């Protein structure tokens, strides 16, 4: 309230002084006591107006200096309060860390621990992915080898039994293989017949 009243009073004083001493200020700026285009005034009124203007300016400067000083003091008090708060928190943390086995200043180590955990987790996921890919390729190769040995190299598949000796179309190959098997069956039957006849 005092600041508002002081600033309002100074704001009121300055315009009034400026209005009353307009001729005096013009004369002061012009460099002589009798300004051009204005009636001559007494030296006493010019001096009083100049003194009043100087007093108003000094009063305003004093008020500004006082406000700046108050602001600096308030900021200093805020800074001191923050320093006291930080010191109190530091003392409390040290007390709890020393007497209660509570670690309050492990922020850096906790951050590094979390980063290390993240790195290990990433490495574990990468290794698991590599293991999964390796197992996939291994199982696929085993299945392909089993299918190849079961179906591609089996005697049951006639067009693959002897691929070097088979020439021509698939029908001719099947026909020749069928004739060969029939001849083999007939030969075995003939051999069995002739081997059983002497025994009888």
PDB file of C-alpha atoms in Angstrom:
ATOM      1  CA  UNK A   1       0.000   0.000   0.000  1.00  0.00           C
ATOM      2  CA  UNK A   2       2.848   2.375   0.838  1.00  0.00           C
ATOM      3  CA  UNK A   3       4.539   1.604  -2.500  1.00  0.00           C
ATOM      4  CA  UNK A   4       1.352   2.301  -4.452  1.00  0.00           C
ATOM      5  CA  UNK A   5       0.790   5.583  -2.612  1.00  0.00           C
ATOM      6  CA  UNK A   6       4.375   6.669  -3.128  1.00  0.00           C
ATOM      7  CA  UNK A   7       4.367   5.861  -6.833  1.00  0.00           C
ATOM      8  CA  UNK A   8       0.975   7.567  -7.293  1.00  0.00           C
ATOM      9  CA  UNK A   9       2.175  10.700  -5.445  1.00  0.00           C
ATOM     10  CA  UNK A  10       5.346  10.865  -7.506  1.00  0.00           C
ATOM     11  CA  UNK A  11       3.360  10.272 -10.694  1.00  0.00           C
ATOM     12  CA  UNK A  12       1.092  13.160  -9.743  1.00  0.00           C
ATOM     13  CA  UNK A  13       3.932  15.495  -8.803  1.00  0.00           C
ATOM     14  CA  UNK A  14       5.940  15.060 -11.996  1.00  0.00           C
ATOM     15  CA  UNK A  15       3.202  16.093 -14.492  1.00  0.00           C
ATOM     16  CA  UNK A  16       2.211  19.110 -12.374  1.00  0.00           C
ATOM     17  CA  UNK A  17       5.778  20.283 -12.162  1.00  0.00           C
ATOM     18  CA  UNK A  18       6.257  19.653 -15.870  1.00  0.00           C
ATOM     19  CA  UNK A  19       3.089  21.651 -16.709  1.00  0.00           C
ATOM     20  CA  UNK A  20       4.020  24.584 -14.494  1.00  0.00           C
ATOM     21  CA  UNK A  21       7.610  24.696 -15.637  1.00  0.00           C
ATOM     22  CA  UNK A  22       7.092  24.083 -19.361  1.00  0.00           C
ATOM     23  CA  UNK A  23       8.357  27.533 -20.167  1.00  0.00           C
ATOM     24  CA  UNK A  24      11.268  27.135 -17.801  1.00  0.00           C
ATOM     25  CA  UNK A  25      12.304  23.769 -19.280  1.00  0.00           C
ATOM     26  CA  UNK A  26      12.039  25.197 -22.780  1.00  0.00           C
ATOM     27  CA  UNK A  27      14.207  28.093 -21.746  1.00  0.00           C
ATOM     28  CA  UNK A  28      16.697  25.723 -20.093  1.00  0.00           C
ATOM     29  CA  UNK A  29      16.935  23.602 -23.237  1.00  0.00           C
ATOM     30  CA  UNK A  30      17.284  26.677 -25.462  1.00  0.00           C
ATOM     31  CA  UNK A  31      20.179  27.928 -23.386  1.00  0.00           C
ATOM     32  CA  UNK A  32      18.786  31.284 -22.204  1.00  0.00           C
ATOM     33  CA  UNK A  33      16.289  32.504 -19.600  1.00  0.00           C
ATOM     34  CA  UNK A  34      13.902  34.110 -22.102  1.00  0.00           C
ATOM     35  CA  UNK A  35      12.538  31.440 -24.491  1.00  0.00           C
ATOM     36  CA  UNK A  36      11.382  32.406 -27.948  1.00  0.00           C
ATOM     37  CA  UNK A  37       7.654  33.025 -28.480  1.00  0.00           C
ATOM     38  CA  UNK A  38       6.872  33.057 -24.736  1.00  0.00           C
ATOM     39  CA  UNK A  39       6.488  35.982 -22.367  1.00  0.00           C
ATOM     40  CA  UNK A  40       9.455  36.675 -20.100  1.00  0.00           C
ATOM     41  CA  UNK A  41       9.287  35.257 -16.564  1.00  0.00           C
ATOM     42  CA  UNK A  42      11.100  36.160 -13.431  1.00  0.00           C
ATOM     43  CA  UNK A  43      14.349  34.363 -12.545  1.00  0.00           C
ATOM     44  CA  UNK A  44      12.846  33.340  -9.194  1.00  0.00           C
ATOM     45  CA  UNK A  45      10.037  31.339 -10.853  1.00  0.00           C
ATOM     46  CA  UNK A  46      12.470  29.672 -13.271  1.00  0.00           C
ATOM     47  CA  UNK A  47      14.784  28.688 -10.436  1.00  0.00           C
ATOM     48  CA  UNK A  48      11.929  27.384  -8.309  1.00  0.00           C
ATOM     49  CA  UNK A  49      10.553  25.344 -11.224  1.00  0.00           C
ATOM     50  CA  UNK A  50      13.998  23.944 -11.961  1.00  0.00           C
ATOM     51  CA  UNK A  51      14.512  23.033  -8.310  1.00  0.00           C
ATOM     52  CA  UNK A  52      11.088  21.393  -8.156  1.00  0.00           C
ATOM     53  CA  UNK A  53      11.849  19.364 -11.301  1.00  0.00           C
ATOM     54  CA  UNK A  54      15.214  18.275  -9.933  1.00  0.00           C
ATOM     55  CA  UNK A  55      13.607  17.299  -6.613  1.00  0.00           C
ATOM     56  CA  UNK A  56      10.947  15.252  -8.425  1.00  0.00           C
ATOM     57  CA  UNK A  57      13.574  13.464 -10.523  1.00  0.00           C
ATOM     58  CA  UNK A  58      15.688  12.725  -7.473  1.00  0.00           C
ATOM     59  CA  UNK A  59      12.620  11.497  -5.581  1.00  0.00           C
ATOM     60  CA  UNK A  60      11.765   9.180  -8.467  1.00  0.00           C
ATOM     61  CA  UNK A  61      15.341   7.891  -8.673  1.00  0.00           C
ATOM     62  CA  UNK A  62      15.321   7.319  -4.934  1.00  0.00           C
ATOM     63  CA  UNK A  63      12.076   5.365  -5.180  1.00  0.00           C
ATOM     64  CA  UNK A  64      13.449   3.258  -8.053  1.00  0.00           C
ATOM     65  CA  UNK A  65      16.650   2.596  -6.103  1.00  0.00           C
ATOM     66  CA  UNK A  66      14.593   1.598  -3.055  1.00  0.00           C
ATOM     67  CA  UNK A  67      12.468  -0.809  -5.110  1.00  0.00           C
ATOM     68  CA  UNK A  68      15.555  -2.340  -6.722  1.00  0.00           C
ATOM     69  CA  UNK A  69      17.171  -2.753  -3.334  1.00  0.00           C
ATOM     70  CA  UNK A  70      14.053  -4.391  -1.932  1.00  0.00           C
ATOM     71  CA  UNK A  71      13.943  -6.742  -4.936  1.00  0.00           C
ATOM     72  CA  UNK A  72      17.601  -7.667  -4.477  1.00  0.00           C
ATOM     73  CA  UNK A  73      17.046  -8.307  -0.782  1.00  0.00           C
ATOM     74  CA  UNK A  74      13.999 -10.471  -1.491  1.00  0.00           C
ATOM     75  CA  UNK A  75      15.921 -12.501  -4.095  1.00  0.00           C
ATOM     76  CA  UNK A  76      18.789 -12.877  -1.635  1.00  0.00           C
ATOM     77  CA  UNK A  77      16.377 -14.158   1.005  1.00  0.00           C
ATOM     78  CA  UNK A  78      14.894 -16.628  -1.497  1.00  0.00           C
ATOM     79  CA  UNK A  79      18.366 -17.884  -2.427  1.00  0.00           C
ATOM     80  CA  UNK A  80      19.345 -18.269   1.210  1.00  0.00           C
ATOM     81  CA  UNK A  81      16.108 -20.148   1.897  1.00  0.00           C
ATOM     82  CA  UNK A  82      16.783 -22.510  -1.004  1.00  0.00           C
ATOM     83  CA  UNK A  83      20.322 -23.112   0.197  1.00  0.00           C
ATOM     84  CA  UNK A  84      19.048 -23.864   3.698  1.00  0.00           C
ATOM     85  CA  UNK A  85      16.446 -26.252   2.288  1.00  0.00           C
ATOM     86  CA  UNK A  86      19.033 -28.082   0.184  1.00  0.00           C
ATOM     87  CA  UNK A  87      21.434 -28.299   3.102  1.00  0.00           C
ATOM     88  CA  UNK A  88      18.671 -29.638   5.327  1.00  0.00           C
ATOM     89  CA  UNK A  89      17.737 -32.264   2.741  1.00  0.00           C
ATOM     90  CA  UNK A  90      21.379 -33.245   2.323  1.00  0.00           C
ATOM     91  CA  UNK A  91      21.830 -33.559   6.079  1.00  0.00           C
ATOM     92  CA  UNK A  92      18.705 -35.682   6.353  1.00  0.00           C
ATOM     93  CA  UNK A  93      19.846 -37.927   3.525  1.00  0.00           C
ATOM     94  CA  UNK A  94      23.272 -38.370   5.086  1.00  0.00           C
ATOM     95  CA  UNK A  95      21.691 -39.117   8.456  1.00  0.00           C
ATOM     96  CA  UNK A  96      19.379 -41.763   7.029  1.00  0.00           C
ATOM     97  CA  UNK A  97      22.160 -43.259   4.936  1.00  0.00           C
ATOM     98  CA  UNK A  98      24.543 -43.486   7.880  1.00  0.00           C
ATOM     99  CA  UNK A  99      22.086 -44.565  10.576  1.00  0.00           C
ATOM    100  CA  UNK A 100      19.177 -46.315   8.859  1.00  0.00           C
ATOM    101  CA  UNK A 101      20.969 -48.246   6.087  1.00  0.00           C
ATOM    102  CA  UNK A 102      18.959 -46.388   3.450  1.00  0.00           C
ATOM    103  CA  UNK A 103      20.858 -45.454   0.306  1.00  0.00           C
ATOM    104  CA  UNK A 104      19.653 -42.070  -0.846  1.00  0.00           C
ATOM    105  CA  UNK A 105      22.551 -40.990  -3.035  1.00  0.00           C
ATOM    106  CA  UNK A 106      22.773 -43.961  -5.402  1.00  0.00           C
ATOM    107  CA  UNK A 107      21.152 -42.208  -8.323  1.00  0.00           C
ATOM    108  CA  UNK A 108      24.130 -42.660 -10.639  1.00  0.00           C
ATOM    109  CA  UNK A 109      24.707 -46.276  -9.674  1.00  0.00           C
ATOM    110  CA  UNK A 110      21.001 -47.046  -9.967  1.00  0.00           C
ATOM    111  CA  UNK A 111      20.974 -45.467 -13.421  1.00  0.00           C
ATOM    112  CA  UNK A 112      23.976 -47.515 -14.478  1.00  0.00           C
ATOM    113  CA  UNK A 113      22.380 -50.648 -13.021  1.00  0.00           C
ATOM    114  CA  UNK A 114      19.219 -50.003 -15.013  1.00  0.00           C
ATOM    115  CA  UNK A 115      21.226 -49.341 -18.152  1.00  0.00           C
ATOM    116  CA  UNK A 116      23.209 -52.520 -17.584  1.00  0.00           C
ATOM    117  CA  UNK A 117      20.004 -54.487 -17.091  1.00  0.00           C
ATOM    118  CA  UNK A 118      18.619 -53.048 -20.310  1.00  0.00           C
ATOM    119  CA  UNK A 119      21.811 -53.969 -22.156  1.00  0.00           C
ATOM    120  CA  UNK A 120      21.759 -57.513 -20.760  1.00  0.00           C
ATOM    121  CA  UNK A 121      18.105 -57.861 -21.670  1.00  0.00           C
ATOM    122  CA  UNK A 122      18.839 -56.715 -25.221  1.00  0.00           C
ATOM    123  CA  UNK A 123      21.730 -59.165 -25.507  1.00  0.00           C
ATOM    124  CA  UNK A 124      19.595 -61.979 -24.119  1.00  0.00           C
ATOM    125  CA  UNK A 125      16.819 -61.244 -26.601  1.00  0.00           C
ATOM    126  CA  UNK A 126      19.346 -61.139 -29.444  1.00  0.00           C
ATOM    127  CA  UNK A 127      20.895 -64.451 -28.400  1.00  0.00           C
ATOM    128  CA  UNK A 128      17.462 -66.021 -28.051  1.00  0.00           C
ATOM    129  CA  UNK A 129      16.602 -64.808 -31.544  1.00  0.00           C
ATOM    130  CA  UNK A 130      19.835 -66.271 -32.925  1.00  0.00           C
ATOM    131  CA  UNK A 131      19.150 -69.563 -31.143  1.00  0.00           C
ATOM    132  CA  UNK A 132      15.631 -69.661 -32.561  1.00  0.00           C
ATOM    133  CA  UNK A 133      16.889 -69.003 -36.088  1.00  0.00           C
ATOM    134  CA  UNK A 134      19.603 -71.645 -35.698  1.00  0.00           C
ATOM    135  CA  UNK A 135      17.132 -74.238 -34.414  1.00  0.00           C
ATOM    136  CA  UNK A 136      14.762 -73.408 -37.259  1.00  0.00           C
ATOM    137  CA  UNK A 137      17.470 -73.993 -39.870  1.00  0.00           C
ATOM    138  CA  UNK A 138      18.652 -77.168 -38.120  1.00  0.00           C
ATOM    139  CA  UNK A 139      15.194 -78.698 -37.862  1.00  0.00           C
ATOM    140  CA  UNK A 140      14.440 -77.717 -41.455  1.00  0.00           C
ATOM    141  CA  UNK A 141      17.649 -79.377 -42.661  1.00  0.00           C
ATOM    142  CA  UNK A 142      16.901 -82.540 -40.689  1.00  0.00           C
ATOM    143  CA  UNK A 143      13.381 -82.709 -42.109  1.00  0.00           C
ATOM    144  CA  UNK A 144      14.663 -82.181 -45.637  1.00  0.00           C
ATOM    145  CA  UNK A 145      17.301 -84.912 -45.190  1.00  0.00           C
ATOM    146  CA  UNK A 146      14.683 -87.322 -43.831  1.00  0.00           C
ATOM    147  CA  UNK A 147      12.283 -86.578 -46.669  1.00  0.00           C
ATOM    148  CA  UNK A 148      15.083 -86.991 -49.218  1.00  0.00           C
ATOM    149  CA  UNK A 149      16.189 -90.325 -47.755  1.00  0.00           C
ATOM    150  CA  UNK A 150      12.630 -91.596 -47.420  1.00  0.00           C
ATOM    151  CA  UNK A 151      11.157 -90.574 -50.747  1.00  0.00           C
ATOM    152  CA  UNK A 152      13.965 -89.631 -53.142  1.00  0.00           C
ATOM    153  CA  UNK A 153      16.290 -92.574 -52.413  1.00  0.00           C
ATOM    154  CA  UNK A 154      13.642 -95.218 -51.748  1.00  0.00           C
ATOM    155  CA  UNK A 155      13.256 -98.269 -54.011  1.00  0.00           C
ATOM    156  CA  UNK A 156       9.502 -97.897 -53.859  1.00  0.00           C
ATOM    157  CA  UNK A 157       9.762 -94.880 -56.164  1.00  0.00           C
ATOM    158  CA  UNK A 158      10.447 -96.559 -59.503  1.00  0.00           C
ATOM    159  CA  UNK A 159      11.573 -93.518 -61.422  1.00  0.00           C
ATOM    160  CA  UNK A 160      14.304 -92.868 -58.844  1.00  0.00           C
ATOM    161  CA  UNK A 161      15.549 -96.382 -58.099  1.00  0.00           C
ATOM    162  CA  UNK A 162      18.250 -96.409 -60.774  1.00  0.00           C
ATOM    163  CA  UNK A 163      18.273 -92.968 -62.384  1.00  0.00           C
ATOM    164  CA  UNK A 164      21.535 -93.585 -64.278  1.00  0.00           C
ATOM    165  CA  UNK A 165      20.137 -96.487 -66.366  1.00  0.00           C
ATOM    166  CA  UNK A 166      16.724 -94.960 -66.986  1.00  0.00           C
ATOM    167  CA  UNK A 167      16.533 -93.086 -70.271  1.00  0.00           C
ATOM    168  CA  UNK A 168      13.468 -91.776 -72.036  1.00  0.00           C
ATOM    169  CA  UNK A 169      10.037 -90.737 -70.896  1.00  0.00           C
ATOM    170  CA  UNK A 170       8.485 -91.618 -67.590  1.00  0.00           C
ATOM    171  CA  UNK A 171       6.053 -94.080 -69.168  1.00  0.00           C
ATOM    172  CA  UNK A 172       8.862 -96.047 -70.818  1.00  0.00           C
ATOM    173  CA  UNK A 173      10.795 -96.080 -67.571  1.00  0.00           C
ATOM    174  CA  UNK A 174       7.822 -97.433 -65.672  1.00  0.00           C
ATOM    175  CA  UNK A 175       7.139-100.005 -68.394  1.00  0.00           C
ATOM    176  CA  UNK A 176      10.730-101.238 -68.413  1.00  0.00           C
ATOM    177  CA  UNK A 177      10.831-101.392 -64.649  1.00  0.00           C
ATOM    178  CA  UNK A 178       7.582-103.347 -64.566  1.00  0.00           C
ATOM    179  CA  UNK A 179       8.858-105.814 -67.166  1.00  0.00           C
ATOM    180  CA  UNK A 180      12.105-106.238 -65.269  1.00  0.00           C
ATOM    181  CA  UNK A 181      10.275-106.964 -62.050  1.00  0.00           C
ATOM    182  CA  UNK A 182       7.992-109.473 -63.795  1.00  0.00           C
ATOM    183  CA  UNK A 183      10.994-111.258 -65.231  1.00  0.00           C
ATOM    184  CA  UNK A 184      12.596-111.313 -61.811  1.00  0.00           C
ATOM    185  CA  UNK A 185       9.461-112.770 -60.270  1.00  0.00           C
ATOM    186  CA  UNK A 186       9.221-115.434 -62.990  1.00  0.00           C
ATOM    187  CA  UNK A 187      12.874-116.317 -62.550  1.00  0.00           C
ATOM    188  CA  UNK A 188      12.467-116.684 -58.807  1.00  0.00           C
ATOM    189  CA  UNK A 189       9.409-118.859 -59.315  1.00  0.00           C
ATOM    190  CA  UNK A 190      11.265-121.018 -61.829  1.00  0.00           C
ATOM    191  CA  UNK A 191      14.225-121.378 -59.498  1.00  0.00           C
ATOM    192  CA  UNK A 192      11.992-122.319 -56.596  1.00  0.00           C
ATOM    193  CA  UNK A 193      10.184-124.852 -58.778  1.00  0.00           C
ATOM    194  CA  UNK A 194      13.375-126.541 -59.915  1.00  0.00           C
ATOM    195  CA  UNK A 195      14.836-126.543 -56.404  1.00  0.00           C
ATOM    196  CA  UNK A 196      11.735-128.214 -54.939  1.00  0.00           C
ATOM    197  CA  UNK A 197      11.414-130.876 -57.681  1.00  0.00           C
ATOM    198  CA  UNK A 198      14.548-132.944 -56.803  1.00  0.00           C
ATOM    199  CA  UNK A 199      13.659-132.850 -53.153  1.00  0.00           C
ATOM    200  CA  UNK A 200      10.251-134.314 -53.918  1.00  0.00           C
TER     201      UNK A 200
END
